[in-house]
CSV table of N, CA and C in Angstrom, one decimal:
chain,number,residue,atom,x,y,z
A,89,MET,N,12.8,4.0,16.6
A,89,MET,CA,13.4,4.2,15.3
A,89,MET,C,12.2,4.5,14.2
A,90,ARG,N,11.1,3.9,14.5
A,90,ARG,CA,10.0,4.1,13.6
A,90,ARG,C,9.5,5.5,13.7
A,91,MET,N,9.4,6.1,14.8
A,91,MET,CA,9.0,7.4,15.1
A,91,MET,C,10.0,8.4,14.4
A,92,LEU,N,11.2,8.1,14.5
A,92,LEU,CA,12.2,9.1,13.7
A,92,LEU,C,12.0,8.9,12.2
A,93,TYR,N,11.7,7.7,11.7
A,93,TYR,CA,11.5,7.5,10.3
A,93,TYR,C,10.2,8.2,9.9
A,94,PHE,N,9.3,8.1,10.7
A,94,PHE,CA,7.9,8.8,10.6
A,94,PHE,C,8.2,10.3,10.4
A,95,LEU,N,8.9,10.9,11.4
A,95,LEU,CA,9.1,12.3,11.3
A,95,LEU,C,10.0,12.8,10.0
A,96,ARG,N,10.9,11.9,9.7
A,96,ARG,CA,11.8,12.2,8.5
A,96,ARG,C,10.9,12.0,7.2
A,97,VAL,N,10.0,11.2,7.2
A,97,VAL,CA,9.1,11.1,6.0
A,97,VAL,C,8.3,12.3,5.9
A,98,PHE,N,7.8,12.8,7.1
A,98,PHE,CA,6.8,13.9,7.1
A,98,PHE,C,7.5,15.1,6.7
A,99,PHE,N,8.7,15.4,7.3
A,99,PHE,CA,9.4,16.7,7.1
A,99,PHE,C,10.3,16.8,5.9
A,100,VAL,N,10.8,15.7,5.5
A,100,VAL,CA,11.6,15.5,4.2
A,100,VAL,C,10.7,15.0,3.1
A,101,SER,N,9.9,15.9,2.5
A,101,SER,CA,8.9,15.4,1.4
A,101,SER,C,8.7,16.5,0.5
A,102,TYR,N,8.2,16.2,-0.6
A,102,TYR,CA,7.9,17.2,-1.7
A,102,TYR,C,6.7,18.2,-1.2
A,103,GLU,N,5.9,17.6,-0.4
A,103,GLU,CA,4.7,18.4,0.1
A,103,GLU,C,5.3,19.5,1.1
A,104,PHE,N,6.1,19.1,2.1
A,104,PHE,CA,6.6,20.1,3.0
A,104,PHE,C,7.6,21.0,2.3
A,105,LEU,N,8.3,20.6,1.3
A,105,LEU,CA,9.1,21.5,0.5
A,105,LEU,C,8.2,22.6,-0.3
A,106,PHE,N,7.2,22.0,-0.9
A,106,PHE,CA,6.3,23.0,-1.5
A,106,PHE,C,5.6,24.0,-0.6
A,107,LEU,N,5.2,23.5,0.6
A,107,LEU,CA,4.6,24.5,1.5
A,107,LEU,C,5.6,25.5,2.1
A,108,ALA,N,6.9,25.0,2.2
A,108,ALA,CA,8.0,26.1,2.6
A,108,ALA,C,8.1,27.1,1.5
A,109,PHE,N,8.3,26.5,0.3
A,109,PHE,CA,8.3,27.5,-0.9
A,109,PHE,C,7.2,28.5,-0.9
A,110,CYS,N,6.0,28.0,-0.8
A,110,CYS,CA,4.8,28.9,-0.7
A,110,CYS,C,4.9,30.0,0.3
A,111,PHE,N,5.4,29.5,1.5
A,111,PHE,CA,5.5,30.5,2.6
A,111,PHE,C,6.6,31.5,2.3
A,112,ALA,N,7.7,31.0,1.7
A,112,ALA,CA,8.8,32.0,1.4
A,112,ALA,C,8.5,32.9,0.2
A,113,ALA,N,7.7,32.4,-0.7
A,113,ALA,CA,7.2,33.2,-1.9
A,113,ALA,C,6.2,34.3,-1.4
A,114,TYR,N,5.3,33.9,-0.4
A,114,TYR,CA,4.4,34.9,0.0
A,114,TYR,C,5.2,36.0,0.8
A,115,MET,N,6.1,35.5,1.7
A,115,MET,CA,6.8,36.5,2.4
A,115,MET,C,7.6,37.5,1.6
A,116,LEU,N,8.2,37.0,0.5
A,116,LEU,CA,9.0,37.9,-0.4
A,116,LEU,C,8.2,38.7,-1.3
A,117,SER,N,7.0,38.3,-1.7
A,117,SER,CA,6.3,39.0,-2.7
A,117,SER,C,4.9,39.5,-2.2
A,118,GLN,N,4.6,39.5,-1.0
A,118,GLN,CA,3.4,39.9,-0.5
A,118,GLN,C,2.9,41.3,-1.0
A,119,LYS,N,3.8,42.3,-0.8
A,119,LYS,CA,3.4,43.7,-1.3
A,119,LYS,C,3.1,43.8,-2.8
A,120,PHE,N,4.1,43.1,-3.5
A,120,PHE,CA,3.9,43.1,-5.0
A,120,PHE,C,2.5,42.5,-5.4
A,121,ILE,N,2.3,41.4,-4.9
A,121,ILE,CA,1.0,40.6,-5.2
A,121,ILE,C,-0.2,41.5,-4.9
A,122,SER,N,-0.2,42.0,-3.7
A,122,SER,CA,-1.4,42.8,-3.2
A,122,SER,C,-1.6,44.0,-4.0
A,123,GLU,N,-0.5,44.6,-4.5
A,123,GLU,CA,-0.6,45.8,-5.2
A,123,GLU,C,-1.1,45.5,-6.7
A,124,TYR,N,-0.6,44.5,-7.3
A,124,TYR,CA,-0.9,44.3,-8.7
A,124,TYR,C,-1.9,43.2,-9.0
A,125,PHE,N,-2.4,42.5,-8.1
A,125,PHE,CA,-3.4,41.4,-8.2
A,125,PHE,C,-4.5,41.5,-7.2
A,126,PRO,N,-5.5,42.4,-7.4
A,126,PRO,CA,-6.5,42.5,-6.4
A,126,PRO,C,-7.4,41.3,-6.5
A,127,LEU,N,-7.7,40.8,-5.3
A,127,LEU,CA,-8.6,39.6,-5.2
A,127,LEU,C,-10.0,39.9,-5.0
A,128,SER,N,-10.3,41.1,-5.0
A,128,SER,CA,-11.8,41.5,-4.8
A,128,SER,C,-12.6,41.2,-6.0
A,129,SER,N,-11.9,40.9,-7.2
A,129,SER,CA,-12.6,40.7,-8.4
A,129,SER,C,-12.7,39.2,-8.8
A,130,LEU,N,-12.6,38.4,-7.7
A,130,LEU,CA,-12.8,36.9,-7.9
A,130,LEU,C,-14.2,36.6,-8.1
A,131,ASN,N,-14.5,35.7,-8.9
A,131,ASN,CA,-15.9,35.2,-9.3
A,131,ASN,C,-16.5,34.6,-8.0
A,132,GLU,N,-17.6,35.1,-7.6
A,132,GLU,CA,-18.4,34.5,-6.4
A,132,GLU,C,-18.7,33.1,-6.5
A,133,ASP,N,-19.1,32.5,-7.8
A,133,ASP,CA,-19.4,31.2,-7.9
A,133,ASP,C,-18.1,30.3,-7.8
A,134,ALA,N,-17.0,30.8,-8.3
A,134,ALA,CA,-15.7,30.1,-8.3
A,134,ALA,C,-15.4,29.9,-6.7
A,135,ILE,N,-15.6,31.0,-6.0
A,135,ILE,CA,-15.2,30.9,-4.5
A,135,ILE,C,-16.2,29.9,-3.8
A,136,ASN,N,-17.4,29.9,-4.2
A,136,ASN,CA,-18.4,28.9,-3.6
A,136,ASN,C,-18.0,27.5,-3.9
A,137,TRP,N,-17.5,27.2,-5.1
A,137,TRP,CA,-17.2,25.9,-5.5
A,137,TRP,C,-15.8,25.5,-5.4
A,138,ALA,N,-15.0,26.3,-4.9
A,138,ALA,CA,-13.5,26.1,-4.8
A,138,ALA,C,-13.1,24.9,-3.9
A,139,MET,N,-13.9,24.6,-2.9
A,139,MET,CA,-13.6,23.5,-2.0
A,139,MET,C,-13.7,22.1,-2.6
A,140,ILE,N,-14.3,22.0,-3.8
A,140,ILE,CA,-14.5,20.8,-4.5
A,140,ILE,C,-13.2,20.2,-4.8
A,141,PHE,N,-12.3,21.0,-5.2
A,141,PHE,CA,-10.9,20.4,-5.6
A,141,PHE,C,-10.2,19.8,-4.4
A,142,PRO,N,-10.0,20.5,-3.3
A,142,PRO,CA,-9.3,19.9,-2.2
A,142,PRO,C,-10.1,18.7,-1.5
A,143,ALA,N,-11.4,18.9,-1.4
A,143,ALA,CA,-12.2,17.8,-0.9
A,143,ALA,C,-12.2,16.6,-1.8
A,144,GLY,N,-12.2,16.7,-3.1
A,144,GLY,CA,-12.2,15.6,-4.0
A,144,GLY,C,-10.8,14.9,-4.1
A,145,THR,N,-9.8,15.8,-3.9
A,145,THR,CA,-8.4,15.2,-4.0
A,145,THR,C,-8.2,14.5,-2.7
A,146,ALA,N,-8.6,15.0,-1.5
A,146,ALA,CA,-8.4,14.3,-0.2
A,146,ALA,C,-9.2,13.1,-0.3
A,147,GLY,N,-10.5,13.1,-0.8
A,147,GLY,CA,-11.3,11.9,-0.8
A,147,GLY,C,-10.8,10.8,-1.7
A,148,TRP,N,-10.3,11.2,-2.9
A,148,TRP,CA,-9.6,10.2,-3.8
A,148,TRP,C,-8.4,9.6,-3.0
A,149,THR,N,-7.6,10.4,-2.4
A,149,THR,CA,-6.5,9.8,-1.7
A,149,THR,C,-6.8,8.8,-0.5
A,150,LEU,N,-7.9,9.2,0.2
A,150,LEU,CA,-8.3,8.3,1.3
A,150,LEU,C,-8.9,7.0,0.6
A,151,LYS,N,-9.5,7.1,-0.5
A,151,LYS,CA,-10.2,5.9,-1.0
A,151,LYS,C,-9.2,5.1,-1.7
A,152,GLU,N,-8.4,5.7,-2.6
A,152,GLU,CA,-7.5,4.9,-3.5
A,152,GLU,C,-6.2,4.6,-2.9
A,153,GLY,N,-5.9,5.4,-1.8
A,153,GLY,CA,-4.6,5.1,-1.1
A,153,GLY,C,-4.5,3.8,-0.5
A,154,VAL,N,-5.5,3.1,-0.2
A,154,VAL,CA,-5.6,1.8,0.4
A,154,VAL,C,-5.0,0.8,-0.6
A,155,GLY,N,-5.1,1.1,-1.9
A,155,GLY,CA,-4.4,0.2,-2.8
A,155,GLY,C,-3.0,0.1,-2.8
A,156,VAL,N,-2.3,1.0,-2.0
A,156,VAL,CA,-0.8,0.9,-1.8
A,156,VAL,C,-0.6,-0.3,-0.9
A,157,LEU,N,-1.4,-0.4,0.2
A,157,LEU,CA,-1.0,-1.5,1.1
A,157,LEU,C,-1.7,-2.8,0.7
A,158,PHE,N,-2.9,-2.7,-0.1
A,158,PHE,CA,-3.5,-3.9,-0.4
A,158,PHE,C,-3.7,-3.9,-2.0
A,159,PRO,N,-2.7,-4.1,-2.8
A,159,PRO,CA,-2.8,-3.9,-4.2
A,159,PRO,C,-3.7,-4.9,-4.9
A,160,SER,N,-3.7,-6.2,-4.6
A,160,SER,CA,-4.6,-7.2,-5.1
A,160,SER,C,-4.4,-8.4,-4.1
A,161,GLU,N,-5.4,-9.2,-4.2
A,161,GLU,CA,-5.5,-10.3,-3.3
A,161,GLU,C,-4.4,-11.4,-3.4
A,162,LYS,N,-3.9,-11.5,-4.7
A,162,LYS,CA,-2.9,-12.5,-4.9
A,162,LYS,C,-1.6,-12.0,-4.5
A,163,ASN,N,-1.4,-10.7,-4.5
A,163,ASN,CA,0.0,-10.2,-4.1
A,163,ASN,C,0.2,-9.6,-2.7
A,164,GLU,N,-0.9,-9.6,-2.0
A,164,GLU,CA,-0.9,-9.0,-0.7
A,164,GLU,C,0.2,-9.8,0.2
A,165,LYS,N,0.2,-11.0,0.1
A,165,LYS,CA,1.0,-11.9,1.0
A,165,LYS,C,2.4,-11.5,0.7
A,166,ILE,N,2.9,-11.4,-0.6
A,166,ILE,CA,4.3,-11.0,-0.9
A,166,ILE,C,4.6,-9.7,-0.3
A,167,LEU,N,3.6,-8.8,-0.5
A,167,LEU,CA,3.9,-7.4,0.1
A,167,LEU,C,4.0,-7.3,1.5
A,168,HIS,N,3.1,-8.0,2.3
A,168,HIS,CA,3.1,-7.9,3.7
A,168,HIS,C,4.2,-8.8,4.3
A,169,GLU,N,4.8,-9.7,3.6
A,169,GLU,CA,5.8,-10.5,4.2
A,169,GLU,C,7.2,-9.8,3.8
A,170,TRP,N,7.1,-8.7,3.1
A,170,TRP,CA,8.5,-8.0,2.7
A,170,TRP,C,9.0,-7.4,4.0
A,171,PRO,N,10.4,-7.6,4.2
A,171,PRO,CA,11.0,-7.0,5.4
A,171,PRO,C,10.9,-5.6,5.7
A,172,ASP,N,10.8,-4.8,4.6
A,172,ASP,CA,10.8,-3.3,4.8
A,172,ASP,C,9.3,-2.8,4.6
A,173,TYR,N,8.3,-3.8,4.7
A,173,TYR,CA,6.9,-3.3,4.7
A,173,TYR,C,6.6,-2.3,5.7
A,174,TRP,N,7.2,-2.3,6.8
A,174,TRP,CA,6.9,-1.2,7.8
A,174,TRP,C,7.3,0.2,7.3
A,175,LYS,N,8.3,0.3,6.4
A,175,LYS,CA,8.6,1.6,5.8
A,175,LYS,C,7.5,2.0,4.9
A,176,LEU,N,6.9,1.1,4.0
A,176,LEU,CA,5.8,1.4,3.2
A,176,LEU,C,4.7,1.8,4.1
A,177,LYS,N,4.5,1.2,5.1
A,177,LYS,CA,3.3,1.5,6.1
A,177,LYS,C,3.4,2.9,6.6
A,178,VAL,N,4.7,3.3,7.1
A,178,VAL,CA,4.9,4.6,7.5
A,178,VAL,C,4.7,5.7,6.5
A,179,HIS,N,5.1,5.4,5.2
A,179,HIS,CA,4.8,6.4,4.1
A,179,HIS,C,3.3,6.4,3.9
A,180,PHE,N,2.7,5.4,3.9
A,180,PHE,CA,1.1,5.3,3.8
A,180,PHE,C,0.5,6.1,4.9
A,181,ASP,N,0.9,5.9,6.2
A,181,ASP,CA,0.4,6.8,7.3
A,181,ASP,C,0.6,8.2,7.1
A,182,VAL,N,1.8,8.5,6.8
A,182,VAL,CA,2.1,10.0,6.6
A,182,VAL,C,1.3,10.6,5.4
A,183,GLY,N,1.1,9.8,4.4
A,183,GLY,CA,0.3,10.3,3.2
A,183,GLY,C,-1.1,10.5,3.6
A,184,ILE,N,-1.8,9.6,4.3
A,184,ILE,CA,-3.1,9.7,4.8
A,184,ILE,C,-3.2,10.9,5.7
A,185,MET,N,-2.3,11.0,6.7
A,185,MET,CA,-2.2,12.1,7.6
A,185,MET,C,-2.2,13.4,6.8
A,186,ASN,N,-1.3,13.5,5.8
A,186,ASN,CA,-1.1,14.6,5.1
A,186,ASN,C,-2.5,15.0,4.3
A,187,SER,N,-3.1,14.0,3.8
A,187,SER,CA,-4.4,14.3,3.1
A,187,SER,C,-5.3,15.0,3.9
A,188,ILE,N,-5.4,14.6,5.2
A,188,ILE,CA,-6.3,15.2,6.2
A,188,ILE,C,-5.8,16.5,6.6
A,189,LEU,N,-4.6,16.7,6.9
A,189,LEU,CA,-4.1,17.9,7.4
A,189,LEU,C,-4.0,18.9,6.4
A,190,PHE,N,-3.8,18.6,5.1
A,190,PHE,CA,-3.8,19.7,4.1
A,190,PHE,C,-5.1,20.2,3.6
A,191,ALA,N,-6.2,19.3,3.8
A,191,ALA,CA,-7.5,19.7,3.5
A,191,ALA,C,-8.1,20.6,4.6
A,192,ILE,N,-7.6,20.5,5.7
A,192,ILE,CA,-8.3,21.3,6.8
A,192,ILE,C,-8.1,22.8,6.6
A,193,PRO,N,-6.8,23.3,6.3
A,193,PRO,CA,-6.7,24.7,6.1
A,193,PRO,C,-7.5,25.2,4.9
A,194,CYS,N,-7.6,24.4,3.9
A,194,CYS,CA,-8.5,24.8,2.8
A,194,CYS,C,-9.9,24.9,3.2
A,195,PHE,N,-10.4,24.0,4.0
A,195,PHE,CA,-11.8,24.0,4.4
A,195,PHE,C,-12.0,25.2,5.3
A,196,VAL,N,-11.0,25.6,6.2
A,196,VAL,CA,-11.2,26.7,7.2
A,196,VAL,C,-11.3,28.1,6.4
A,197,VAL,N,-10.4,28.2,5.4
A,197,VAL,CA,-10.3,29.4,4.5
A,197,VAL,C,-11.6,29.5,3.9
A,198,TRP,N,-12.1,28.4,3.3
A,198,TRP,CA,-13.3,28.4,2.5
A,198,TRP,C,-14.5,28.8,3.4
A,199,VAL,N,-14.6,28.1,4.5
A,199,VAL,CA,-15.8,28.3,5.4
A,199,VAL,C,-15.9,29.7,5.9
A,200,PHE,N,-14.7,30.3,6.2
A,200,PHE,CA,-14.7,31.7,6.8
A,200,PHE,C,-14.7,32.7,5.8
A,201,GLY,N,-14.7,32.4,4.5
A,201,GLY,CA,-15.0,33.3,3.4
A,201,GLY,C,-13.7,34.1,3.1
A,202,ALA,N,-12.5,33.5,3.4
A,202,ALA,CA,-11.3,34.3,3.3
A,202,ALA,C,-10.6,34.0,2.0
A,203,LEU,N,-11.2,33.4,1.1
A,203,LEU,CA,-10.6,33.2,-0.3
A,203,LEU,C,-10.4,34.5,-1.0
A,204,ASN,N,-11.1,35.5,-0.7
A,204,ASN,CA,-10.9,36.7,-1.5
A,204,ASN,C,-10.0,37.7,-0.8
A,205,THR,N,-9.2,37.2,0.2
A,205,THR,CA,-8.1,37.9,0.8
A,205,THR,C,-6.8,37.2,0.4
A,206,LEU,N,-5.7,38.0,0.3
A,206,LEU,CA,-4.5,37.6,-0.2
A,206,LEU,C,-3.9,36.4,0.7
A,207,VAL,N,-4.0,36.6,2.0
A,207,VAL,CA,-3.5,35.4,2.9
A,207,VAL,C,-4.4,34.3,2.6
A,208,GLY,N,-5.6,34.4,2.6
A,208,GLY,CA,-6.7,33.2,2.5
A,208,GLY,C,-6.4,32.5,1.2
A,209,ALA,N,-6.3,33.2,0.1
A,209,ALA,CA,-6.1,32.7,-1.2
A,209,ALA,C,-4.7,31.9,-1.2
A,210,TRP,N,-3.7,32.6,-0.6
A,210,TRP,CA,-2.4,31.9,-0.6
A,210,TRP,C,-2.3,30.7,0.2
A,211,VAL,N,-3.0,30.6,1.3
A,211,VAL,CA,-3.1,29.5,2.1
A,211,VAL,C,-3.9,28.4,1.4
A,212,PHE,N,-4.9,28.7,0.9
A,212,PHE,CA,-5.8,27.8,0.0
A,212,PHE,C,-5.0,27.1,-1.1
A,213,VAL,N,-4.4,28.0,-1.9
A,213,VAL,CA,-3.7,27.4,-3.1
A,213,VAL,C,-2.5,26.6,-2.6
A,214,GLY,N,-1.8,27.1,-1.6
A,214,GLY,CA,-0.6,26.4,-1.1
A,214,GLY,C,-0.9,25.0,-0.6
A,215,PHE,N,-2.0,24.9,0.2
A,215,PHE,CA,-2.4,23.6,0.8
A,215,PHE,C,-3.1,22.7,-0.2
A,216,ALA,N,-3.8,23.3,-1.2
A,216,ALA,CA,-4.4,22.6,-2.2
A,216,ALA,C,-3.3,22.0,-3.2
A,217,GLY,N,-2.2,22.7,-3.4
A,217,GLY,CA,-1.0,22.3,-4.1
A,217,GLY,C,-0.4,21.2,-3.5
A,218,ALA,N,-0.1,21.2,-2.2
A,218,ALA,CA,0.5,20.1,-1.4
A,218,ALA,C,-0.4,18.9,-1.4
A,219,LEU,N,-1.6,19.1,-1.3
A,219,LEU,CA,-2.6,18.0,-1.4
A,219,LEU,C,-2.6,17.3,-2.7
A,220,SER,N,-2.4,18.1,-3.9
A,220,SER,CA,-2.2,17.5,-5.1
A,220,SER,C,-0.9,16.7,-5.2
A,221,ILE,N,0.1,17.2,-4.7
A,221,ILE,CA,1.4,16.5,-4.6
A,221,ILE,C,1.3,15.2,-3.9
A,222,ASN,N,0.6,15.3,-2.8
A,222,ASN,CA,0.4,14.0,-1.9
A,222,ASN,C,-0.4,13.0,-2.8
A,223,ALA,N,-1.4,13.4,-3.4
A,223,ALA,CA,-2.3,12.5,-4.2
A,223,ALA,C,-1.5,11.9,-5.4
A,224,PHE,N,-0.6,12.7,-6.0
A,224,PHE,CA,0.3,12.2,-7.1
A,224,PHE,C,1.2,11.2,-6.6
A,225,SER,N,1.7,11.4,-5.3
A,225,SER,CA,2.6,10.4,-4.7
A,225,SER,C,2.0,9.1,-4.5
A,226,PHE,N,0.7,9.1,-4.1
A,226,PHE,CA,0.0,7.9,-4.0
A,226,PHE,C,-0.2,7.2,-5.3
A,227,TYR,N,-0.5,8.1,-6.3
A,227,TYR,CA,-0.8,7.5,-7.6
A,227,TYR,C,0.4,6.8,-8.1
A,228,THR,N,1.6,7.5,-8.1
A,228,THR,CA,2.9,7.0,-8.6
A,228,THR,C,3.3,5.7,-7.7
A,229,ALA,N,3.0,5.7,-6.5
A,229,ALA,CA,3.3,4.6,-5.6
A,229,ALA,C,2.5,3.4,-5.9
A,230,LYS,N,1.3,3.5,-6.3
A,230,LYS,CA,0.5,2.4,-6.8
A,230,LYS,C,1.1,1.8,-8.1
A,231,ILE,N,1.5,2.6,-9.0
A,231,ILE,CA,2.1,2.2,-10.2
A,231,ILE,C,3.3,1.5,-10.0
A,232,TYR,N,4.2,2.1,-9.2
A,232,TYR,CA,5.5,1.4,-8.9
A,232,TYR,C,5.4,0.1,-8.2
A,233,LEU,N,4.5,0.0,-7.3
A,233,LEU,CA,4.1,-1.2,-6.5
A,233,LEU,C,3.6,-2.2,-7.3
A,234,LYS,N,2.6,-1.9,-8.2
A,234,LYS,CA,2.1,-3.0,-9.0
A,234,LYS,C,3.1,-3.5,-10.0
A,235,SER,N,4.0,-2.6,-10.5
A,235,SER,CA,5.1,-3.1,-11.4
A,235,SER,C,6.0,-4.0,-10.7
A,236,ALA,N,6.5,-3.6,-9.4
A,236,ALA,CA,7.3,-4.5,-8.7
A,236,ALA,C,6.7,-5.8,-8.4
A,237,LEU,N,5.4,-5.9,-8.0
A,237,LEU,CA,4.8,-7.1,-7.7
A,237,LEU,C,4.6,-8.0,-8.9
A,238,ILE,N,4.4,-7.4,-10.0
A,238,ILE,CA,4.3,-8.1,-11.3
A,238,ILE,C,5.5,-8.8,-11.6
A,239,ARG,N,6.7,-8.1,-11.4
A,239,ARG,CA,8.0,-8.6,-11.6
A,239,ARG,C,8.3,-9.8,-10.7
A,240,LEU,N,7.9,-9.6,-9.5
A,240,LEU,CA,8.2,-10.7,-8.5
A,240,LEU,C,7.3,-11.8,-8.8
A,241,ASP,N,6.0,-11.6,-9.0
A,241,ASP,CA,5.0,-12.7,-9.3
A,241,ASP,C,5.3,-13.3,-10.6
A,242,GLY,N,5.7,-12.6,-11.6
A,242,GLY,CA,5.9,-13.0,-12.9
A,242,GLY,C,7.1,-14.0,-12.9
A,243,GLY,N,8.1,-13.8,-12.1
A,243,GLY,CA,9.3,-14.6,-12.0
A,243,GLY,C,8.9,-16.0,-11.4
A,244,LYS,N,8.0,-16.0,-10.4
A,244,LYS,CA,7.5,-17.2,-9.9
A,244,LYS,C,6.6,-18.1,-10.8
A,245,ASN,N,5.6,-17.3,-11.5
A,245,ASN,CA,4.9,-18.0,-12.5
A,245,ASN,C,5.5,-18.5,-13.7
A,246,SER,N,6.6,-17.8,-14.1
A,246,SER,CA,7.3,-18.4,-15.3
A,246,SER,C,8.1,-19.6,-14.9
A,247,ARG,N,8.6,-19.7,-13.7
A,247,ARG,CA,9.3,-20.9,-13.3
A,247,ARG,C,8.3,-22.1,-13.2
A,248,ASN,N,7.1,-21.8,-12.6
A,248,ASN,CA,6.1,-22.9,-12.5
A,248,ASN,C,5.6,-23.4,-13.9
A,249,ARG,N,5.6,-22.6,-14.9
A,249,ARG,CA,5.2,-23.0,-16.2
A,249,ARG,C,6.3,-23.8,-16.9
A,250,GLU,N,7.6,-23.6,-16.6
A,250,GLU,CA,8.6,-24.4,-17.2
A,250,GLU,C,8.7,-25.8,-16.7
A,251,THR,N,8.2,-26.0,-15.5
A,251,THR,CA,8.3,-27.3,-14.8
A,251,THR,C,7.1,-28.2,-15.2
């Protein structure tokens, strides 16, 4: 059951939808884009430094994503005893996996100098965009999780203060 849930979380996601959209847009507009937007005029310095964005985004996700499973020492027990914690863990695992998987095509395109080709630029921008969506998902998850834990913990502390 967990493997099915894992696959559902992986394939039914904003990141996967974004990549499918990028693929469809590329297939439908390839001739138009190559005709009207020549990539040979890209700044060489921009190409050399382009990998900073996906690498930084993936690095931030890997570092800060741990805060989803371990938000704070006082609330970890509440979170880890939650009956649906395994679902949160699956989402975390998929997000971390996506962070690595989406950075790899960016790195390959960058290393092989394919950023000044239409396919290379499209792959780079598509996967960097999916990586951004993934990072934003971790960011919002941390916010929602902290809010939920404050509500849970706040109710316990307010009852303790009344007695």
